[in-house]
Short mmCIF file of N, CA and C in Angstrom, two decimals:
data_model
loop_
_atom_site.label_atom_id
_atom_site.label_comp_id
_atom_site.label_asym_id
_atom_site.label_seq_id
_atom_site.Cartn_x
_atom_site.Cartn_y
_atom_site.Cartn_z
N HIS A 1 119.24 92.28 119.50
CA HIS A 1 118.52 91.58 118.45
C HIS A 1 117.69 92.56 117.66
N PRO A 2 117.40 92.26 116.40
CA PRO A 2 116.66 93.20 115.56
C PRO A 2 115.22 93.37 116.04
N VAL A 3 114.74 94.59 115.88
CA VAL A 3 113.34 94.89 116.20
C VAL A 3 112.50 94.55 114.98
N GLN A 4 111.40 93.87 115.21
CA GLN A 4 110.49 93.54 114.11
C GLN A 4 109.12 94.13 114.41
N VAL A 5 108.46 94.60 113.38
CA VAL A 5 107.12 95.18 113.50
C VAL A 5 106.14 94.24 112.83
N ARG A 6 105.14 93.84 113.58
CA ARG A 6 104.12 92.95 113.04
C ARG A 6 103.03 93.77 112.36
N VAL A 7 102.84 93.52 111.07
CA VAL A 7 101.79 94.18 110.29
C VAL A 7 100.52 93.36 110.47
N LYS A 8 99.46 94.01 110.94
CA LYS A 8 98.23 93.31 111.32
C LYS A 8 97.12 93.50 110.29
N GLN A 9 96.19 92.56 110.32
CA GLN A 9 95.02 92.59 109.44
C GLN A 9 94.02 93.65 109.90
N ALA A 10 93.99 93.95 111.20
CA ALA A 10 93.06 94.91 111.79
C ALA A 10 93.78 95.64 112.92
N PRO A 11 93.26 96.78 113.37
CA PRO A 11 93.93 97.54 114.42
C PRO A 11 93.67 96.98 115.82
N MET A 12 94.14 95.76 116.05
CA MET A 12 94.00 95.08 117.34
C MET A 12 95.22 94.21 117.55
N ALA A 13 95.74 94.17 118.77
CA ALA A 13 96.92 93.34 119.05
C ALA A 13 96.66 91.88 118.73
N GLN A 14 95.43 91.41 118.94
CA GLN A 14 95.12 90.00 118.72
C GLN A 14 94.77 89.68 117.25
N ALA A 15 94.76 90.70 116.39
CA ALA A 15 94.48 90.46 114.96
C ALA A 15 95.59 89.63 114.33
N ARG A 16 95.25 88.96 113.24
CA ARG A 16 96.21 88.11 112.53
C ARG A 16 97.37 88.93 111.98
N THR A 17 98.59 88.44 112.16
CA THR A 17 99.78 89.07 111.59
C THR A 17 99.88 88.68 110.12
N ILE A 18 99.97 89.68 109.26
CA ILE A 18 100.04 89.47 107.81
C ILE A 18 101.49 89.28 107.37
N ARG A 19 102.36 90.12 107.90
CA ARG A 19 103.79 90.02 107.59
C ARG A 19 104.55 90.73 108.70
N VAL A 20 105.86 90.62 108.67
CA VAL A 20 106.72 91.25 109.66
C VAL A 20 107.71 92.15 108.93
N LEU A 21 107.84 93.38 109.41
CA LEU A 21 108.80 94.32 108.84
C LEU A 21 110.07 94.28 109.69
N ALA A 22 111.20 94.16 109.06
CA ALA A 22 112.47 94.18 109.78
C ALA A 22 112.83 95.61 110.17
N LYS A 23 113.69 95.74 111.17
CA LYS A 23 114.17 97.05 111.60
C LYS A 23 114.75 97.79 110.41
N GLY A 24 114.37 99.05 110.26
CA GLY A 24 114.87 99.87 109.16
C GLY A 24 114.00 99.83 107.92
N SER A 25 112.97 98.98 107.91
CA SER A 25 112.06 98.92 106.76
C SER A 25 111.29 100.23 106.65
N ARG A 26 110.86 100.52 105.44
CA ARG A 26 110.03 101.71 105.20
C ARG A 26 108.66 101.26 104.71
N THR A 27 107.66 102.00 105.15
CA THR A 27 106.30 101.78 104.69
C THR A 27 105.57 103.12 104.76
N THR A 28 104.41 103.22 104.15
CA THR A 28 103.69 104.49 104.11
C THR A 28 102.35 104.37 104.82
N ALA A 29 102.12 105.28 105.77
CA ALA A 29 100.85 105.32 106.50
C ALA A 29 99.90 106.28 105.81
N ALA A 30 98.66 105.83 105.63
CA ALA A 30 97.63 106.69 105.04
C ALA A 30 97.03 107.60 106.10
N CYS A 31 96.88 107.07 107.34
CA CYS A 31 96.29 107.85 108.41
C CYS A 31 96.55 107.16 109.75
N ARG A 32 96.18 107.85 110.83
CA ARG A 32 96.36 107.33 112.19
C ARG A 32 94.99 107.15 112.83
N PHE A 33 94.83 106.04 113.54
CA PHE A 33 93.55 105.66 114.15
C PHE A 33 93.78 105.36 115.62
N GLU A 34 92.94 105.87 116.50
CA GLU A 34 93.04 105.60 117.94
C GLU A 34 91.94 104.62 118.34
N VAL A 35 92.33 103.54 119.00
CA VAL A 35 91.40 102.50 119.44
C VAL A 35 91.27 102.58 120.96
N GLN A 36 90.03 102.62 121.45
CA GLN A 36 89.79 102.61 122.90
C GLN A 36 90.20 101.27 123.47
N GLN A 37 90.94 101.30 124.57
CA GLN A 37 91.40 100.07 125.23
C GLN A 37 90.45 99.71 126.37
N PRO A 38 90.29 98.41 126.64
CA PRO A 38 89.51 98.01 127.81
C PRO A 38 90.16 98.61 129.06
N GLY A 39 89.36 99.17 129.93
CA GLY A 39 89.89 99.77 131.15
C GLY A 39 90.37 101.20 130.98
N GLY A 40 90.21 101.76 129.80
CA GLY A 40 90.59 103.16 129.56
C GLY A 40 91.84 103.29 128.74
N GLY A 41 92.05 104.48 128.26
CA GLY A 41 93.21 104.77 127.43
C GLY A 41 92.97 104.40 125.98
N THR A 42 93.94 104.73 125.15
CA THR A 42 93.84 104.43 123.72
C THR A 42 95.14 103.81 123.23
N GLN A 43 95.05 103.13 122.12
CA GLN A 43 96.22 102.57 121.41
C GLN A 43 96.18 103.14 120.01
N GLY A 44 97.27 103.78 119.60
CA GLY A 44 97.33 104.35 118.25
C GLY A 44 97.79 103.32 117.23
N TRP A 45 97.19 103.38 116.04
CA TRP A 45 97.55 102.49 114.93
C TRP A 45 97.69 103.32 113.67
N TYR A 46 98.70 102.98 112.86
CA TYR A 46 98.81 103.55 111.53
C TYR A 46 98.11 102.63 110.55
N HIS A 47 97.23 103.20 109.72
CA HIS A 47 96.58 102.47 108.64
C HIS A 47 97.46 102.65 107.41
N LEU A 48 98.07 101.59 106.96
CA LEU A 48 99.00 101.65 105.83
C LEU A 48 98.26 101.79 104.52
N THR A 49 98.96 102.27 103.51
CA THR A 49 98.34 102.45 102.20
C THR A 49 97.93 101.14 101.55
N ASP A 50 98.48 100.00 102.04
CA ASP A 50 98.07 98.69 101.49
C ASP A 50 96.88 98.10 102.25
N GLY A 51 96.29 98.87 103.20
CA GLY A 51 95.12 98.40 103.93
C GLY A 51 95.43 97.68 105.22
N ARG A 52 96.70 97.48 105.54
CA ARG A 52 97.10 96.79 106.76
C ARG A 52 97.34 97.81 107.87
N TRP A 53 97.68 97.31 109.07
CA TRP A 53 97.83 98.16 110.25
C TRP A 53 99.11 97.85 111.00
N VAL A 54 99.72 98.88 111.62
CA VAL A 54 100.85 98.69 112.53
C VAL A 54 100.65 99.61 113.73
N PRO A 55 101.09 99.15 114.92
CA PRO A 55 100.96 100.01 116.10
C PRO A 55 101.86 101.24 116.01
N VAL A 56 101.32 102.38 116.42
CA VAL A 56 102.08 103.63 116.38
C VAL A 56 103.36 103.52 117.19
N ASN A 57 103.31 102.87 118.35
CA ASN A 57 104.49 102.81 119.22
C ASN A 57 105.61 101.93 118.67
N SER A 58 105.41 101.29 117.53
CA SER A 58 106.45 100.44 116.95
C SER A 58 107.13 101.09 115.74
N MET A 59 106.70 102.30 115.41
CA MET A 59 107.20 102.95 114.20
C MET A 59 107.75 104.33 114.52
N LEU A 60 108.71 104.78 113.74
CA LEU A 60 109.18 106.15 113.79
C LEU A 60 108.58 106.89 112.61
N ALA A 61 107.86 107.96 112.87
CA ALA A 61 107.23 108.72 111.79
C ALA A 61 108.12 109.90 111.44
N ASN A 62 108.24 110.19 110.16
CA ASN A 62 109.05 111.34 109.76
C ASN A 62 108.18 112.55 109.43
N HIS A 63 106.88 112.43 109.68
CA HIS A 63 105.97 113.55 109.49
C HIS A 63 104.67 113.26 110.25
N ALA A 64 103.88 114.27 110.49
CA ALA A 64 102.60 114.08 111.17
C ALA A 64 101.66 113.30 110.24
N THR A 65 100.90 112.40 110.83
CA THR A 65 99.95 111.60 110.06
C THR A 65 98.54 112.01 110.44
N ALA A 66 97.72 112.33 109.44
CA ALA A 66 96.36 112.77 109.68
C ALA A 66 95.51 111.67 110.28
N PRO A 67 94.49 112.03 111.08
CA PRO A 67 93.59 111.02 111.62
C PRO A 67 92.78 110.34 110.51
N CYS A 68 92.43 109.09 110.73
CA CYS A 68 91.56 108.38 109.79
C CYS A 68 90.12 108.92 109.96
N HIS A 69 89.38 108.94 108.86
CA HIS A 69 87.98 109.40 108.91
C HIS A 69 87.06 108.25 108.66
#
């Protein structure tokens, strides 16, 4: 079945889904943000140029993405 990426309103799994990208879709990340997880560890998120967010582990990047400031 096709893989879909949920584009979120904020860099949190429980944030509202704004739209869904189908497998093979292209989008542009402005930067990468690491969120501390409860119990330790981090979850990476790409901040898209349209202000939305997607989890790093759901995307294939074709270049290094700078950290968000």
